Amino acid sequence: TIPIHFWAARTPHLDRPDWLVLDLDPKGAPFTDVVAVARTLRRILERLELPSHVKTSGATGLHILIPLGAHYTHEEARTFARLLATLGVEAAGQIATIVRPIRARAGKVYIDFGQNGHGRTIVAPYSVRPLPGAPVSCPLRWDEVTPKLDPARFTIATAPARFARMRDPLAAILTHPGIDLAETLARLAGRR
């Protein structure tokens, strides 16, 4: 009962998410590959002029969130997340995959776009995970996502001091007006 998981949508618009998530799941891949895939995805998002936020999962992965501003349906968010995941695999195919079965991933980082959908949840920021050391899902600044990043250092013991000394890097996701999906797709089509 320790971890808190939450939807991407809030009342009064439960049918329209505030963000989409790309969940980077290593399951056998080194965490340095998770970082490399995250940085690759960030470069893609920057080229598309999309804002993004990152946090640890509190376990072994990272979550990349993109603000939607409650403008799109869950299915539209999932479809766009799948497109972004596919672009990530095109750019980092040697270490990234969208193949879901663990045995078929061949030690690659799974870019999970399936966490987008009505009723789907992710672990909440600063939520404690029921793992040794009580790690938390910790919001990060992108400049912290380097090969030296160690998600295990964010724990129930260390998170309060971090939270007290810095603004929440994820807070802006709830106030952002959201991306313009049609404009983004036009940018993407123009770059192909």
Short mmCIF file of C-alpha atoms in Angstrom, two decimals:
data_model
loop_
_atom_site.label_atom_id
_atom_site.label_comp_id
_atom_site.label_asym_id
_atom_site.label_seq_id
_atom_site.Cartn_x
_atom_site.Cartn_y
_atom_site.Cartn_z
CA THR A 1 0.00 0.00 0.00
CA ILE A 2 3.02 2.34 -0.01
CA PRO A 3 3.21 3.49 -3.65
CA ILE A 4 0.71 5.95 -5.05
CA HIS A 5 -0.18 5.50 -8.70
CA PHE A 6 -2.18 8.10 -10.57
CA TRP A 7 -3.94 8.76 -13.84
CA ALA A 8 -2.72 11.17 -16.50
CA ALA A 9 -6.10 12.94 -16.32
CA ARG A 10 -7.74 14.95 -13.57
CA THR A 11 -11.30 15.94 -12.89
CA PRO A 12 -13.32 17.38 -14.52
CA HIS A 13 -11.76 16.03 -17.75
CA LEU A 14 -10.99 12.36 -17.01
CA ASP A 15 -11.39 11.55 -20.71
CA ARG A 16 -8.59 13.99 -21.69
CA PRO A 17 -5.12 13.47 -20.20
CA ASP A 18 -2.89 16.26 -18.93
CA TRP A 19 0.21 14.48 -20.23
CA LEU A 20 1.47 11.44 -22.07
CA VAL A 21 4.24 9.25 -20.75
CA LEU A 22 7.05 7.29 -22.32
CA ASP A 23 8.05 4.70 -19.72
CA LEU A 24 11.64 3.51 -20.20
CA ASP A 25 11.84 -0.01 -18.79
CA PRO A 26 15.26 -1.69 -18.78
CA LYS A 27 14.41 -5.26 -17.62
CA GLY A 28 17.94 -6.55 -18.15
CA ALA A 29 19.45 -3.56 -19.94
CA PRO A 30 22.01 -1.44 -18.08
CA PHE A 31 20.75 1.82 -16.62
CA THR A 32 23.27 3.70 -18.75
CA ASP A 33 21.24 2.52 -21.76
CA VAL A 34 18.07 3.91 -20.13
CA VAL A 35 19.85 7.26 -19.83
CA ALA A 36 21.04 7.07 -23.45
CA VAL A 37 17.52 6.30 -24.70
CA ALA A 38 16.08 9.13 -22.58
CA ARG A 39 18.60 11.59 -24.00
CA THR A 40 17.87 10.38 -27.54
CA LEU A 41 14.16 10.91 -26.98
CA ARG A 42 14.80 14.35 -25.56
CA ARG A 43 16.75 15.33 -28.69
CA ILE A 44 13.83 14.15 -30.82
CA LEU A 45 11.38 16.12 -28.68
CA GLU A 46 13.56 19.24 -28.84
CA ARG A 47 13.73 19.00 -32.64
CA LEU A 48 9.93 18.83 -32.63
CA GLU A 49 9.87 21.82 -30.25
CA LEU A 50 8.07 19.81 -27.58
CA PRO A 51 8.50 20.42 -23.87
CA SER A 52 9.30 17.37 -21.79
CA HIS A 53 9.87 16.46 -18.17
CA VAL A 54 11.64 13.48 -16.68
CA LYS A 55 11.49 11.55 -13.42
CA THR A 56 12.81 8.30 -12.07
CA SER A 57 10.27 5.52 -11.76
CA GLY A 58 11.52 4.77 -8.27
CA ALA A 59 12.58 1.36 -9.49
CA THR A 60 14.83 0.78 -12.52
CA GLY A 61 13.49 3.08 -15.22
CA LEU A 62 12.69 6.63 -16.19
CA HIS A 63 9.44 8.35 -17.18
CA ILE A 64 9.37 11.10 -19.80
CA LEU A 65 6.22 13.22 -19.65
CA ILE A 66 4.92 15.59 -22.33
CA PRO A 67 2.18 18.08 -21.42
CA LEU A 68 -1.07 17.75 -23.37
CA GLY A 69 -3.17 20.34 -21.56
CA ALA A 70 -6.24 18.07 -21.63
CA HIS A 71 -6.76 18.78 -25.35
CA TYR A 72 -6.66 15.21 -26.66
CA THR A 73 -8.26 11.87 -25.93
CA HIS A 74 -6.44 9.00 -24.28
CA GLU A 75 -6.35 7.19 -27.62
CA GLU A 76 -4.83 10.21 -29.37
CA ALA A 77 -2.22 10.44 -26.61
CA ARG A 78 -1.42 6.74 -26.91
CA THR A 79 -1.13 6.92 -30.70
CA PHE A 80 1.21 9.91 -30.49
CA ALA A 81 3.24 8.20 -27.75
CA ARG A 82 3.60 5.16 -30.02
CA LEU A 83 4.89 7.40 -32.81
CA LEU A 84 7.44 8.98 -30.46
CA ALA A 85 8.51 5.56 -29.19
CA THR A 86 8.98 4.39 -32.79
CA LEU A 87 11.11 7.44 -33.54
CA GLY A 88 13.17 6.59 -30.46
CA VAL A 89 13.75 3.06 -31.71
CA GLU A 90 14.70 4.37 -35.17
CA ALA A 91 17.29 6.64 -33.55
CA ALA A 92 18.62 4.16 -30.95
CA GLY A 93 17.66 0.74 -32.29
CA GLN A 94 20.79 -0.92 -30.97
CA ILE A 95 19.61 -0.30 -27.38
CA ALA A 96 15.87 0.49 -27.64
CA THR A 97 12.77 -1.48 -28.57
CA ILE A 98 8.99 -1.29 -28.55
CA VAL A 99 8.70 -5.08 -28.37
CA ARG A 100 6.69 -5.84 -25.23
CA PRO A 101 7.57 -9.47 -24.32
CA ILE A 102 10.64 -9.38 -22.08
CA ARG A 103 12.24 -12.43 -23.73
CA ALA A 104 11.99 -10.78 -27.15
CA ARG A 105 13.65 -7.52 -26.05
CA ALA A 106 17.18 -8.94 -26.33
CA GLY A 107 18.48 -6.83 -23.46
CA LYS A 108 17.19 -3.55 -24.91
CA VAL A 109 15.36 -0.73 -23.15
CA TYR A 110 11.62 -1.02 -23.72
CA ILE A 111 9.99 2.30 -24.63
CA ASP A 112 6.54 1.61 -23.22
CA PHE A 113 3.87 3.81 -24.79
CA GLY A 114 1.12 1.52 -23.47
CA GLN A 115 0.95 3.34 -20.14
CA ASN A 116 -1.19 5.91 -21.94
CA GLY A 117 -4.89 5.16 -21.85
CA HIS A 118 -8.05 5.60 -19.84
CA GLY A 119 -7.44 4.28 -16.33
CA ARG A 120 -3.73 3.59 -16.93
CA THR A 121 -1.46 4.76 -14.16
CA ILE A 122 2.15 5.56 -13.38
CA VAL A 123 3.79 5.97 -10.02
CA ALA A 124 3.32 9.48 -8.67
CA PRO A 125 6.26 11.84 -8.21
CA TYR A 126 7.87 11.46 -4.77
CA SER A 127 5.93 8.27 -4.15
CA VAL A 128 7.85 5.68 -2.15
CA ARG A 129 8.32 2.28 -3.78
CA PRO A 130 8.17 -0.95 -1.77
CA LEU A 131 11.78 -1.88 -2.50
CA PRO A 132 14.94 -2.14 -0.36
CA GLY A 133 16.09 1.33 0.69
CA ALA A 134 12.61 2.81 0.05
CA PRO A 135 13.43 4.58 -3.24
CA VAL A 136 11.09 7.30 -4.50
CA SER A 137 9.97 8.30 -7.96
CA CYS A 138 11.94 11.51 -8.24
CA PRO A 139 11.38 14.41 -10.65
CA LEU A 140 14.64 15.43 -12.30
CA ARG A 141 16.04 18.30 -14.30
CA TRP A 142 17.23 17.16 -17.71
CA ASP A 143 20.79 18.19 -16.86
CA GLU A 144 20.75 15.47 -14.16
CA VAL A 145 20.08 12.74 -16.74
CA THR A 146 23.66 11.67 -17.38
CA PRO A 147 25.51 8.34 -17.32
CA LYS A 148 26.33 9.11 -13.66
CA LEU A 149 22.65 9.23 -12.65
CA ASP A 150 21.89 6.74 -9.88
CA PRO A 151 18.15 6.49 -9.16
CA ALA A 152 18.87 4.59 -5.94
CA ARG A 153 20.12 7.81 -4.31
CA PHE A 154 16.55 9.22 -4.27
CA THR A 155 14.98 7.61 -1.21
CA ILE A 156 12.47 8.28 1.52
CA ALA A 157 15.44 9.61 3.52
CA THR A 158 16.96 11.88 0.85
CA ALA A 159 13.89 13.16 -1.03
CA PRO A 160 12.56 15.59 1.62
CA ALA A 161 15.77 17.66 1.63
CA ARG A 162 15.81 17.72 -2.19
CA PHE A 163 12.17 18.75 -2.30
CA ALA A 164 12.82 21.52 0.26
CA ARG A 165 15.71 23.08 -1.66
CA MET A 166 14.42 23.00 -5.23
CA ARG A 167 11.22 23.68 -7.10
CA ASP A 168 9.40 20.63 -8.38
CA PRO A 169 10.60 20.13 -11.98
CA LEU A 170 7.27 18.49 -12.85
CA ALA A 171 4.97 21.21 -11.50
CA ALA A 172 4.88 23.01 -14.86
CA ILE A 173 3.31 20.03 -16.58
CA LEU A 174 -0.03 20.79 -14.93
CA THR A 175 -0.03 24.46 -15.91
CA HIS A 176 1.38 24.12 -19.42
CA PRO A 177 -1.27 24.86 -22.07
CA GLY A 178 -0.32 21.63 -23.87
CA ILE A 179 1.27 20.87 -27.17
CA ASP A 180 -0.34 21.45 -30.54
CA LEU A 181 -0.44 17.97 -32.01
CA ALA A 182 -1.35 19.04 -35.57
CA GLU A 183 1.50 21.55 -35.62
CA THR A 184 3.90 18.94 -34.24
CA LEU A 185 2.90 16.40 -36.89
CA ALA A 186 3.37 19.03 -39.60
CA ARG A 187 6.88 19.75 -38.25
CA LEU A 188 7.61 16.03 -38.24
CA ALA A 189 6.35 15.61 -41.83
CA GLY A 190 8.53 18.52 -42.92
CA ARG A 191 11.66 16.92 -41.49
CA ARG A 192 11.26 13.54 -43.14
#
